[in-house]
Protein backbone atom coordinates (compact mmCIF):
# COMPACT_ATOMS: atom_id res chain seq x y z
CA MET A 1 -9.14 -9.08 -6.56
CA THR A 2 -6.02 -6.96 -7.00
CA ASP A 3 -4.64 -4.43 -4.55
CA VAL A 4 -2.28 -1.56 -5.29
CA GLU A 5 0.27 -1.75 -2.49
CA GLY A 6 2.42 1.24 -3.37
CA GLY A 7 3.05 3.86 -5.97
CA MET A 8 5.57 6.37 -7.23
CA GLN A 9 5.17 9.00 -9.89
CA THR A 10 6.95 11.84 -11.60
CA PRO A 11 6.38 15.22 -9.94
CA ASP A 12 4.03 16.26 -12.78
CA GLY A 13 2.08 12.98 -12.53
CA ALA A 14 2.75 12.09 -16.16
CA TRP A 15 4.28 8.70 -15.26
CA ARG A 16 3.15 6.49 -12.39
CA VAL A 17 4.52 3.14 -11.27
CA GLU A 18 2.36 0.94 -9.05
CA VAL A 19 3.12 -2.21 -7.09
CA VAL A 20 0.18 -4.55 -7.56
CA ARG A 21 -0.70 -7.71 -5.63
CA ARG A 22 -3.18 -10.48 -6.23
CA ARG A 23 -3.05 -13.15 -3.52
CA ARG A 24 0.67 -14.01 -3.29
CA THR A 25 1.69 -12.66 -6.69
CA ARG A 26 3.21 -9.19 -7.05
CA TRP A 27 4.05 -7.24 -10.17
CA TYR A 28 4.46 -3.68 -11.42
CA ARG A 29 2.20 -1.49 -13.52
CA ILE A 30 3.04 1.70 -15.40
CA VAL A 31 0.33 4.30 -15.98
CA HIS A 32 1.07 7.01 -18.53
CA GLY A 33 -1.91 9.07 -19.61
CA GLU A 34 -4.50 6.64 -20.93
CA ASP A 35 -1.88 3.88 -21.39
CA VAL A 36 -1.54 1.13 -18.78
CA ILE A 37 1.21 -1.48 -19.02
CA ASP A 38 0.61 -4.32 -16.59
CA TRP A 39 2.38 -7.45 -15.30
CA LEU A 40 5.87 -5.95 -15.43
CA SER A 41 9.06 -6.97 -13.65
CA ILE A 42 11.15 -4.25 -12.02
CA ALA A 43 13.70 -4.66 -14.83
CA ALA A 44 10.98 -3.99 -17.41
CA VAL A 45 9.82 -0.90 -15.48
CA GLU A 46 13.37 0.45 -15.41
CA ARG A 47 13.84 -0.22 -19.13
CA ILE A 48 10.56 1.45 -20.13
CA LEU A 49 11.20 4.53 -17.98
CA ASP A 50 14.79 4.80 -19.24
CA GLU A 51 13.66 4.52 -22.88
CA ALA A 52 11.06 7.25 -22.25
CA GLY A 53 13.71 9.53 -20.73
CA VAL A 54 12.14 9.47 -17.26
CA ASP A 55 14.69 10.12 -14.50
CA ARG A 56 13.79 7.46 -11.92
CA ARG A 57 15.57 9.44 -9.19
CA LEU A 58 12.83 12.08 -9.43
CA LEU A 59 9.95 9.69 -8.70
CA ILE A 60 8.04 10.57 -5.55
CA GLU A 61 6.03 8.22 -3.37
CA VAL A 62 2.26 8.57 -3.64
CA ASP A 63 -0.67 7.16 -1.73
CA PRO A 64 -1.54 3.88 -3.47
CA ALA A 65 -5.24 4.54 -2.91
CA ALA A 66 -5.08 7.87 -4.76
CA PRO A 67 -6.08 7.66 -8.40
CA PRO A 68 -3.51 8.71 -11.00
CA PRO A 69 -3.86 12.40 -11.87
CA ARG A 70 -5.98 13.20 -14.90
CA ARG A 71 -4.08 14.64 -17.78
CA THR A 72 -5.49 17.51 -19.77
CA ALA A 73 -4.69 17.98 -23.44
């Protein structure tokens, strides 16, 4: 069983980064729309967000239990 321990997202909810734990292993997950990229290191998260033009300084903390916002087309 995996647990989401923490999360941050862009103010519009388009990009979300989660800290995930299973037993003693922790990793990061990016959720962007319907896309989920799992098992990331923090360096990989930074690289992906930078390449997408996401300003990491604007990320806001969110309740890890809250589902990512639904995006409308």
